[in-house]
mmCIF file of C-alpha atoms in Angstrom:
data_model
loop_
_atom_site.group_PDB
_atom_site.id
_atom_site.type_symbol
_atom_site.label_atom_id
_atom_site.label_comp_id
_atom_site.label_asym_id
_atom_site.label_seq_id
_atom_site.Cartn_x
_atom_site.Cartn_y
_atom_site.Cartn_z
ATOM 1 C CA MET A 1 -7.568 36.747 2.896
ATOM 2 C CA GLY A 2 -11.328 37.249 3.120
ATOM 3 C CA GLU A 3 -12.350 33.590 3.827
ATOM 4 C CA SER A 4 -14.552 32.865 6.693
ATOM 5 C CA ASP A 5 -13.960 30.175 9.262
ATOM 6 C CA ASP A 6 -16.727 28.151 7.616
ATOM 7 C CA ASP A 7 -15.091 28.441 4.224
ATOM 8 C CA LEU A 8 -11.769 27.308 5.658
ATOM 9 C CA LYS A 9 -13.389 24.346 7.479
ATOM 10 C CA ARG A 10 -15.131 23.303 4.268
ATOM 11 C CA GLU A 11 -11.904 23.424 2.299
ATOM 12 C CA ILE A 12 -10.075 21.426 4.991
ATOM 13 C CA GLU A 13 -12.686 18.764 4.793
ATOM 14 C CA ARG A 14 -12.555 18.762 1.002
ATOM 15 C CA LEU A 15 -8.838 18.285 1.049
ATOM 16 C CA ARG A 16 -9.036 15.561 3.623
ATOM 17 C CA ALA A 17 -11.619 13.702 1.560
ATOM 18 C CA GLU A 18 -9.434 14.185 -1.545
ATOM 19 C CA ASN A 19 -6.425 12.744 0.386
ATOM 20 C CA VAL A 20 -8.328 9.660 1.492
ATOM 21 C CA ALA A 21 -9.570 9.092 -2.012
ATOM 22 C CA LEU A 22 -5.960 9.434 -3.470
ATOM 23 C CA LYS A 23 -4.659 6.945 -0.830
ATOM 24 C CA GLU A 24 -7.449 4.480 -1.647
ATOM 25 C CA ARG A 25 -6.876 4.781 -5.365
ATOM 26 C CA GLY A 26 -3.158 4.167 -4.850
ATOM 27 C CA SER A 27 -3.791 0.847 -3.156
ATOM 28 C CA LYS A 28 -5.971 -0.287 -6.073
ATOM 29 C CA ASN A 29 -3.136 0.118 -8.469
ATOM 30 C CA LEU A 30 -1.678 -3.208 -7.550
ATOM 31 C CA ARG A 31 -1.156 -5.455 -10.473
ATOM 32 C CA LEU A 32 0.469 -8.730 -11.343
ATOM 33 C CA GLN A 33 2.517 -9.519 -14.454
ATOM 34 C CA VAL A 34 4.566 -12.495 -15.646
ATOM 35 C CA SER A 35 8.220 -11.359 -15.864
ATOM 36 C CA ALA A 36 10.508 -11.846 -18.863
ATOM 37 C CA LYS A 37 12.163 -14.757 -16.946
ATOM 38 C CA GLY A 38 8.846 -16.424 -15.952
ATOM 39 C CA GLY A 39 8.420 -15.022 -12.453
ATOM 40 C CA VAL A 40 5.365 -13.294 -11.016
ATOM 41 C CA SER A 41 5.959 -9.592 -10.557
ATOM 42 C CA LEU A 42 3.898 -7.514 -8.175
ATOM 43 C CA TYR A 43 3.625 -3.842 -9.167
ATOM 44 C CA GLY A 44 2.434 -0.989 -7.240
ATOM 45 C CA VAL A 45 3.806 -1.663 -3.759
ATOM 46 C CA ARG A 46 7.296 -0.142 -4.250
ATOM 47 C CA ARG A 47 9.042 1.874 -6.955
ATOM 48 C CA PHE A 48 10.173 -1.279 -8.696
ATOM 49 C CA PRO A 49 8.217 -4.575 -8.878
ATOM 50 C CA VAL A 50 8.658 -7.385 -6.392
ATOM 51 C CA THR A 51 9.336 -10.526 -8.322
ATOM 52 C CA PHE A 52 9.334 -14.137 -7.179
ATOM 53 C CA TYR A 53 9.124 -17.343 -9.013
ATOM 54 C CA LEU A 54 6.073 -19.629 -8.633
ATOM 55 C CA GLU A 55 7.404 -21.803 -5.779
ATOM 56 C CA GLU A 56 8.531 -18.801 -3.854
ATOM 57 C CA TRP A 57 5.062 -17.183 -4.071
ATOM 58 C CA GLU A 58 3.628 -20.575 -2.989
ATOM 59 C CA LYS A 59 5.903 -20.623 0.083
ATOM 60 C CA ILE A 60 5.102 -16.914 0.900
ATOM 61 C CA LEU A 61 1.258 -17.494 0.535
ATOM 62 C CA GLY A 62 1.513 -20.632 2.564
ATOM 63 C CA MET A 63 2.951 -18.588 5.458
ATOM 64 C CA ALA A 64 0.053 -16.051 5.378
ATOM 65 C CA ASN A 65 -1.232 -16.953 8.840
ATOM 66 C CA GLU A 66 2.281 -17.019 10.288
ATOM 67 C CA ILE A 67 2.998 -13.613 8.774
ATOM 68 C CA ARG A 68 -0.226 -12.163 10.177
ATOM 69 C CA THR A 69 0.625 -13.524 13.629
ATOM 70 C CA PHE A 70 4.078 -12.259 13.476
ATOM 71 C CA ILE A 71 2.947 -8.810 12.536
ATOM 72 C CA GLY A 72 0.471 -8.808 15.338
ATOM 73 C CA ASP A 73 2.985 -9.953 17.842
ATOM 74 C CA ASN A 74 5.564 -7.357 16.770
ATOM 75 C CA GLU A 75 3.196 -4.477 15.860
ATOM 76 C CA GLY A 76 4.791 -2.141 18.454
ATOM 77 C CA LYS A 77 8.214 -2.519 16.851
ATOM 78 C CA LEU A 78 6.994 -2.105 13.251
ATOM 79 C CA LYS A 79 6.716 1.021 11.271
ATOM 80 C CA ARG A 80 4.190 1.970 8.598
ATOM 81 C CA LYS A 81 5.175 3.826 5.494
ATOM 82 C CA ASP A 82 2.672 6.670 5.170
ATOM 83 C CA GLY A 83 2.085 8.184 1.836
#
């Protein structure tokens, strides 16, 4: 192969940095759009948009602190989607 250990280490670090950059860029691709039926669609979280009507978003946003607390209380049971 002909690559030294230092070359391999540099390449691994470069790939790690590229991976971090790609993950960060992916999270910045979130966007909102008004749906054809007048709902608010959130794109970029899943394969298809998540769409709720105005009052549904207001209820969800009103529960922000409760959601954070619930997640904190149940963190050991919850899974993260990597990638």
